[in-house]
Tab-separated table of C-alpha atoms in Angstrom:
chain	number	residue	atom	x	y	z
T	1	MET	CA	66.881	67.245	144.652
T	2	PRO	CA	64.015	67.301	142.346
T	3	THR	CA	64.556	65.117	139.212
T	4	PRO	CA	65.261	66.967	136.052
T	5	ARG	CA	62.526	66.571	133.414
T	6	ILE	CA	64.108	66.381	130.156
T	7	GLN	CA	62.693	67.721	126.884
T	8	PHE	CA	63.766	67.206	123.268
T	9	LEU	CA	63.663	69.654	120.843
T	10	PRO	CA	62.762	68.417	117.360
T	11	SER	CA	66.162	68.117	115.881
T	12	ARG	CA	68.454	65.381	117.093
T	13	ALA	CA	71.100	67.785	117.830
T	14	ALA	CA	68.992	69.689	120.149
T	15	ALA	CA	70.157	70.424	123.555
T	16	LEU	CA	68.844	68.735	126.650
T	17	LEU	CA	66.921	71.423	128.781
T	18	PRO	CA	66.530	70.345	132.711
T	19	LEU	CA	63.604	71.925	133.938
T	20	PHE	CA	62.651	72.187	137.661
T	21	SER	CA	59.002	72.829	138.988
T	22	SER	CA	58.330	76.473	140.120
T	23	SER	CA	58.117	75.014	143.554
T	24	SER	CA	61.553	73.490	143.609
T	25	SER	CA	64.609	75.112	145.400
T	26	PHE	CA	68.185	74.854	144.537
T	27	PRO	CA	70.085	71.759	145.821
T	28	PRO	CA	72.067	72.156	148.886
T	29	LEU	CA	75.144	72.401	146.785
T	30	TYR	CA	74.398	75.787	145.224
T	31	LYS	CA	72.817	77.190	148.553
T	32	SER	CA	76.166	76.658	149.898
T	33	LEU	CA	78.278	78.301	147.141
T	34	PRO	CA	80.203	81.533	148.154
T	35	VAL	CA	77.953	84.540	147.331
T	36	THR	CA	78.905	88.110	147.987
T	37	ALA	CA	77.095	91.008	146.458
T	38	GLY	CA	75.290	89.035	144.200
T	39	LYS	CA	78.120	87.276	142.751
T	40	ILE	CA	79.490	83.369	142.628
T	41	LYS	CA	82.988	83.526	143.626
T	42	THR	CA	84.281	79.970	142.919
T	43	PHE	CA	82.938	76.402	142.371
T	44	SER	CA	84.297	73.055	141.958
T	45	SER	CA	82.791	69.493	140.740
T	46	PRO	CA	80.053	68.310	143.173
T	47	GLN	CA	82.062	65.606	144.678
T	48	GLU	CA	85.710	66.424	145.080
T	49	ASP	CA	88.301	69.055	144.792
T	50	THR	CA	88.322	69.135	140.718
T	51	MET	CA	88.231	72.648	139.553
T	52	VAL	CA	86.968	73.304	136.207
T	53	ASP	CA	85.241	76.488	134.600
T	54	ALA	CA	81.629	76.801	133.438
T	55	GLU	CA	82.842	76.699	129.878
T	56	TYR	CA	84.658	73.608	130.063
T	57	LEU	CA	81.285	72.072	131.957
T	58	GLN	CA	79.491	73.226	128.949
T	59	GLU	CA	81.894	71.523	126.371
T	60	ILE	CA	81.616	68.458	128.250
T	61	GLU	CA	77.929	68.397	127.924
T	62	LYS	CA	78.272	69.075	124.187
T	63	ALA	CA	80.658	66.189	123.956
T	64	ARG	CA	78.278	63.865	125.753
T	65	ARG	CA	75.726	64.628	123.293
T	66	ASP	CA	77.670	63.982	120.304
T	67	LEU	CA	78.950	60.762	121.707
T	68	ARG	CA	75.695	59.633	122.322
T	69	ALA	CA	74.606	60.248	118.948
T	70	LEU	CA	78.018	58.504	117.903
T	71	ILE	CA	77.870	55.497	119.872
T	72	SER	CA	74.056	54.762	119.286
T	73	ASN	CA	74.193	55.023	115.286
T	74	LYS	CA	77.368	52.986	115.183
T	75	ASN	CA	76.857	50.588	117.430
T	76	CYS	CA	80.327	50.839	118.862
T	77	ALA	CA	79.226	50.914	122.759
T	78	PRO	CA	81.491	47.685	123.621
T	79	ILE	CA	84.702	48.882	122.223
T	80	ILE	CA	84.351	52.234	123.805
T	81	LEU	CA	83.593	50.751	126.909
T	82	ARG	CA	86.837	48.618	126.550
T	83	LEU	CA	88.638	51.647	125.737
T	84	ALA	CA	87.665	53.531	128.616
T	85	TRP	CA	88.549	50.594	131.157
T	86	HIS	CA	91.804	50.152	129.575
T	87	ASP	CA	93.118	53.437	130.023
T	88	ALA	CA	91.893	53.502	133.663
T	89	GLY	CA	92.954	50.226	134.565
T	90	THR	CA	96.761	50.538	134.381
T	91	TYR	CA	96.448	52.572	137.641
T	92	ASP	CA	98.654	51.548	140.475
T	93	ALA	CA	97.730	53.012	143.887
T	94	LYS	CA	100.950	52.530	145.538
T	95	THR	CA	103.200	54.527	142.866
T	96	LYS	CA	100.361	56.793	141.865
T	97	SER	CA	100.811	56.020	138.239
T	98	GLY	CA	98.815	54.862	135.110
T	99	GLY	CA	95.224	55.442	135.317
T	100	PRO	CA	92.655	57.284	133.303
T	101	ASN	CA	95.207	59.765	131.796
T	102	GLY	CA	94.655	59.519	128.213
T	103	SER	CA	98.057	57.769	127.696
T	104	ILE	CA	96.432	55.018	125.798
T	105	ARG	CA	96.261	57.155	122.756
T	106	LEU	CA	99.919	56.736	122.166
T	107	GLU	CA	101.322	54.042	119.983
T	108	GLU	CA	103.663	52.697	122.785
T	109	GLU	CA	100.513	51.718	124.952
T	110	TYR	CA	97.525	50.896	122.561
T	111	SER	CA	100.311	48.485	121.049
T	112	HIS	CA	100.334	46.519	124.184
T	113	ARG	CA	98.984	42.838	123.491
T	114	ALA	CA	96.202	43.402	125.943
T	115	ASN	CA	94.952	46.677	123.875
T	116	ALA	CA	94.570	44.706	120.622
T	117	GLY	CA	92.011	46.314	118.440
T	118	LEU	CA	91.408	49.429	120.472
T	119	LYS	CA	93.121	51.795	117.663
T	120	ILE	CA	89.477	51.442	116.022
T	121	ALA	CA	88.076	53.317	118.972
T	122	ILE	CA	90.603	55.908	119.354
T	123	ASP	CA	90.331	56.533	115.518
T	124	LEU	CA	86.607	56.648	115.970
T	125	LEU	CA	86.852	59.428	118.539
T	126	VAL	CA	89.764	61.277	117.305
T	127	THR	CA	89.919	61.240	113.509
T	128	GLY	CA	86.244	60.230	112.714
T	129	HIS	CA	87.191	56.931	111.001
T	130	LEU	CA	86.243	53.531	111.426
T	131	MET	CA	86.690	51.187	108.792
T	132	SER	CA	84.264	52.450	105.915
T	133	LEU	CA	82.440	54.720	108.147
T	134	VAL	CA	83.400	58.302	108.581
T	135	THR	CA	81.952	60.806	111.261
T	136	GLU	CA	82.637	63.974	112.199
T	137	PRO	CA	85.113	63.360	115.165
T	138	VAL	CA	84.301	64.334	118.705
T	139	LYS	CA	87.545	65.206	119.644
T	140	GLU	CA	87.852	67.722	116.673
T	141	LYS	CA	84.727	69.249	117.472
T	142	HIS	CA	85.881	69.871	121.434
T	143	PRO	CA	89.546	70.241	121.246
T	144	ASN	CA	89.653	71.752	124.730
T	145	VAL	CA	88.067	68.230	126.038
T	146	SER	CA	91.266	66.239	127.402
T	147	TYR	CA	91.718	63.006	125.787
T	148	ALA	CA	91.602	61.534	129.364
T	149	ASP	CA	88.025	62.930	129.903
T	150	LEU	CA	87.067	62.214	126.519
T	151	TYR	CA	87.767	58.656	126.953
T	152	GLN	CA	85.945	58.243	130.455
T	153	LEU	CA	82.845	60.141	129.353
T	154	ALA	CA	82.782	57.905	126.201
T	155	GLY	CA	82.683	54.950	128.587
T	156	VAL	CA	79.615	56.221	130.858
T	157	VAL	CA	77.808	57.086	127.836
T	158	ALA	CA	78.447	53.508	126.248
T	159	VAL	CA	76.637	51.814	129.211
T	160	GLU	CA	73.929	54.733	129.352
T	161	VAL	CA	72.956	54.341	125.635
T	162	THR	CA	72.734	50.503	125.959
T	163	GLY	CA	70.341	50.284	128.660
T	164	GLY	CA	72.566	50.511	131.827
T	165	PRO	CA	72.802	52.543	134.936
T	166	THR	CA	73.225	56.334	134.822
T	167	ILE	CA	76.923	56.929	136.122
T	168	GLN	CA	78.176	60.283	137.563
T	169	PHE	CA	80.718	61.647	135.770
T	170	LYS	CA	83.283	63.968	137.353
T	171	PRO	CA	85.547	66.042	134.696
T	172	GLY	CA	88.734	67.444	134.772
T	173	ARG	CA	91.273	65.046	134.051
T	174	LYS	CA	94.619	66.057	132.950
T	175	ASP	CA	96.355	64.204	129.915
T	176	SER	CA	99.633	62.322	130.197
T	177	SER	CA	102.310	61.419	127.849
T	178	VAL	CA	103.853	58.809	130.088
T	179	CYS	CA	102.585	55.460	129.276
T	180	PRO	CA	102.630	52.475	132.062
T	181	GLU	CA	104.359	49.333	131.499
T	182	GLU	CA	103.012	46.398	129.822
T	183	GLY	CA	101.043	43.820	131.985
T	184	ARG	CA	98.904	45.938	134.240
T	185	LEU	CA	95.650	44.624	132.838
T	186	PRO	CA	94.114	41.613	133.522
T	187	ASP	CA	94.802	38.303	131.779
T	188	ALA	CA	91.839	36.648	130.725
T	189	ASN	CA	93.622	33.211	131.049
T	190	GLN	CA	94.126	33.741	134.871
T	191	GLY	CA	92.156	32.900	137.884
T	192	VAL	CA	91.224	33.998	141.093
T	193	SER	CA	94.540	35.226	142.727
T	194	HIS	CA	95.403	36.995	139.568
T	195	LEU	CA	92.269	39.197	139.644
T	196	ARG	CA	92.799	40.056	143.196
T	197	GLU	CA	96.090	41.249	142.441
T	198	VAL	CA	95.306	43.449	139.524
T	199	PHE	CA	92.259	44.924	140.976
T	200	TYR	CA	93.761	45.191	144.571
T	201	ARG	CA	96.654	47.071	143.241
T	202	MET	CA	94.493	49.536	141.714
T	203	GLY	CA	92.844	50.170	145.092
T	204	LEU	CA	89.668	48.365	144.287
T	205	THR	CA	87.671	45.687	146.197
T	206	ASP	CA	85.882	42.234	145.535
T	207	LYS	CA	82.617	43.982	145.078
T	208	ASP	CA	84.141	46.077	142.256
T	209	ILE	CA	85.909	43.006	140.396
T	210	VAL	CA	82.499	41.292	140.421
T	211	ALA	CA	80.267	44.487	139.460
T	212	LEU	CA	83.023	45.498	136.779
T	213	SER	CA	83.231	41.748	135.378
T	214	GLY	CA	79.451	42.312	134.506
T	215	GLY	CA	80.304	44.976	131.784
T	216	HIS	CA	81.072	41.854	129.693
T	217	THR	CA	77.154	41.733	128.990
T	218	LEU	CA	78.433	44.116	126.118
T	219	GLY	CA	80.480	42.907	123.265
T	220	ARG	CA	82.455	39.766	122.541
T	221	GLY	CA	85.565	38.310	122.075
T	222	HIS	CA	87.557	38.440	118.825
T	223	GLN	CA	89.921	35.749	117.920
T	224	GLU	CA	92.653	37.971	116.527
T	225	ARG	CA	92.580	40.338	119.124
T	226	SER	CA	92.217	38.420	122.453
T	227	GLY	CA	92.388	34.824	121.015
T	228	HIS	CA	88.826	34.250	122.248
T	229	GLU	CA	85.771	34.166	119.742
T	230	GLY	CA	82.115	34.944	120.941
T	231	PRO	CA	80.033	36.982	122.882
T	232	TRP	CA	79.305	36.574	126.633
T	233	THR	CA	75.524	36.899	126.505
T	234	LYS	CA	72.732	36.607	123.849
T	235	ASP	CA	72.293	40.208	123.368
T	236	PRO	CA	75.559	41.994	123.425
T	237	LEU	CA	74.488	45.399	122.693
T	238	LYS	CA	72.127	45.568	125.756
T	239	PHE	CA	73.457	46.329	129.039
T	240	ASP	CA	71.664	44.291	131.649
T	241	ASN	CA	72.479	41.341	134.196
T	242	SER	CA	72.643	38.683	132.028
T	243	TYR	CA	76.199	38.218	132.072
T	244	TYR	CA	75.653	36.846	135.610
T	245	VAL	CA	72.561	34.854	134.618
T	246	GLU	CA	74.441	33.248	131.476
T	247	LEU	CA	77.702	32.559	133.875
T	248	LEU	CA	75.226	30.629	136.407
T	249	GLU	CA	73.759	28.485	133.870
T	250	GLY	CA	77.159	26.866	132.791
T	251	GLU	CA	78.436	26.147	129.396
T	252	THR	CA	75.980	27.622	126.631
T	253	GLU	CA	76.824	26.936	122.993
T	254	GLY	CA	77.978	30.032	121.166
T	255	LEU	CA	78.459	31.956	124.509
T	256	LEU	CA	82.044	32.751	125.601
T	257	LYS	CA	83.286	32.043	129.557
T	258	LEU	CA	86.983	32.954	130.183
T	259	HIS	CA	89.109	31.745	132.862
T	260	THR	CA	88.502	34.821	134.761
T	261	ASP	CA	84.688	34.688	134.338
T	262	LEU	CA	84.607	31.134	135.828
T	263	ALA	CA	87.018	32.079	138.368
T	264	LEU	CA	84.063	34.349	139.899
T	265	LEU	CA	82.226	30.937	140.535
T	266	GLU	CA	85.337	29.329	142.163
T	267	ASP	CA	85.742	31.793	144.974
T	268	PRO	CA	82.922	31.795	147.627
T	269	VAL	CA	83.133	35.580	147.894
T	270	PHE	CA	82.918	36.279	144.124
T	271	ARG	CA	79.901	33.692	143.840
T	272	GLY	CA	78.220	35.485	146.447
T	273	TYR	CA	78.064	38.579	144.430
T	274	VAL	CA	77.636	36.628	141.200
T	275	GLU	CA	74.348	35.100	142.524
T	276	PHE	CA	73.241	38.349	143.980
T	277	TYR	CA	73.634	40.213	140.748
T	278	ALA	CA	71.966	37.589	138.771
T	279	GLU	CA	68.867	37.696	141.164
T	280	ASP	CA	68.737	41.495	141.475
T	281	GLU	CA	69.603	43.805	138.483
T	282	ASP	CA	68.660	46.705	140.047
T	283	ALA	CA	71.639	46.117	142.831
T	284	PHE	CA	73.834	45.210	140.050
T	285	PHE	CA	72.979	48.350	138.057
T	286	LYS	CA	73.807	50.530	141.839
T	287	ASP	CA	76.931	48.457	142.256
T	288	TYR	CA	78.138	48.725	138.683
T	289	ALA	CA	77.759	52.535	138.640
T	290	GLU	CA	79.569	52.912	141.787
T	291	SER	CA	82.602	50.612	140.627
T	292	HIS	CA	82.530	52.239	137.276
T	293	LYS	CA	82.923	55.759	138.810
T	294	LYS	CA	85.631	54.767	141.223
T	295	LEU	CA	87.346	52.910	137.669
T	296	SER	CA	87.116	55.903	136.171
T	297	GLU	CA	88.484	58.591	138.994
T	298	LEU	CA	91.531	56.373	139.891
T	299	GLY	CA	94.716	58.678	140.617
T	300	PHE	CA	92.635	61.515	139.434
T	301	THR	CA	94.621	64.247	138.297
T	302	THR	CA	92.905	67.926	137.405
T	303	ARG	CA	93.585	69.865	134.702
T	304	GLY	CA	94.600	72.940	136.472
T	305	ARG	CA	92.118	75.246	134.702
T	306	THR	CA	91.243	78.392	136.577
T	307	SER	CA	88.457	77.818	139.163
T	308	CYS	CA	87.229	81.243	139.804
T	309	ILE	CA	84.223	82.626	137.710
T	310	ILE	CA	82.088	85.725	138.335
T	311	LEU	CA	78.287	85.114	137.787
T	312	GLN	CA	76.015	88.308	138.356
T	313	GLY	CA	72.947	87.972	140.319
T	314	ALA	CA	70.225	85.366	140.266
T	315	VAL	CA	70.874	84.377	136.522
T	316	GLY	CA	74.204	83.668	137.280
T	317	ILE	CA	73.190	81.198	140.036
T	318	ALA	CA	70.724	79.487	137.850
T	319	LEU	CA	73.317	79.024	135.141
T	320	ALA	CA	75.861	77.416	137.578
T	321	ALA	CA	73.201	75.121	138.529
T	322	LEU	CA	72.245	74.079	135.330
T	323	PHE	CA	76.294	73.535	134.411
T	324	LEU	CA	76.692	71.547	137.582
T	325	ILE	CA	73.709	69.050	137.200
T	326	PRO	CA	74.714	66.143	134.937
T	327	VAL	CA	71.817	65.405	132.504
T	328	HIS	CA	71.709	61.992	131.683
T	329	ILE	CA	69.670	60.299	129.044
T	330	TYR	CA	69.969	57.363	126.828
T	331	ASP	CA	68.414	56.203	124.034
T	332	LEU	CA	68.975	52.516	123.308
T	333	ASN	CA	69.498	51.528	119.709
T	334	ALA	CA	68.433	47.835	118.879
T	335	LYS	CA	70.181	47.452	115.517
T	336	MET	CA	73.071	44.794	115.774
T	337	LYS	CA	76.366	45.355	114.040
T	338	ASP	CA	79.664	43.719	114.573
T	339	PHE	CA	81.760	46.605	116.404
T	340	PHE	CA	82.101	44.727	120.040
T	341	CYS	CA	84.959	44.603	122.016
């Protein structure tokens, strides 16, 4: 598939326009769409069976742009990423409960000890208020986007705007009002067996454990939230492989290393991935993007929106392609503020 060329209009709020060369043909997905008498009958998200309509896909892309601006301007990528992780990280593959379903918006769940401080991120996305900062809330602008989709999309954008990899986002999550019991998220004071117990319960692998741990390249611990203080890396607003580099270098004054971080060095399988990612940032980015996508889709439940659309002729086909091709661009903001996770 040809790589989209992105053009920006003068305004910051301008739409992103993916343009393909005249010699380009539609990618195989669109060639395989059912077409009868110039009409596309149905379509779904590219990877699996999630059915969302074109209007919802448009709304997702608008929300993506608003999230990009908000996260870049407020330097809140770390806490937004933590929100996405914690909404998803409660999944239990055996009981098919928990997961990225938006339930963390409910007081019963965000008041769990492991979620201390995340009300800040929830309020920022939903009410537009963060301490003394006020912005137009993303959820208010895009009320049809589910909380579950909003939180996971925000996590994807948080990685991208800080220089991390592009992560494929599949929309269509359905909100839940059922909160999981407390205790499903990782405990930073535990070790190897605990990490495997938590991540295996979700259906994730050793590689996922180490790759996702690299997300701690963003942010810092806060004593009042986690009982730990300090950043994991020297530049906690830049997504790179420095988490692994610092981990292998040992104790560094001012940098945080939790029991769960050190556990990655104690286990030979974990350590092999740590050394690999410290040496090869491209490999880390590739594996992180895959693991993040898996985490964001655990127990995926569709919204149940209608999947049937009618688009006339070649114009309709072009529009379908435009809606379904994810547009990813990031704008790294180097300013430093203390909105770390």
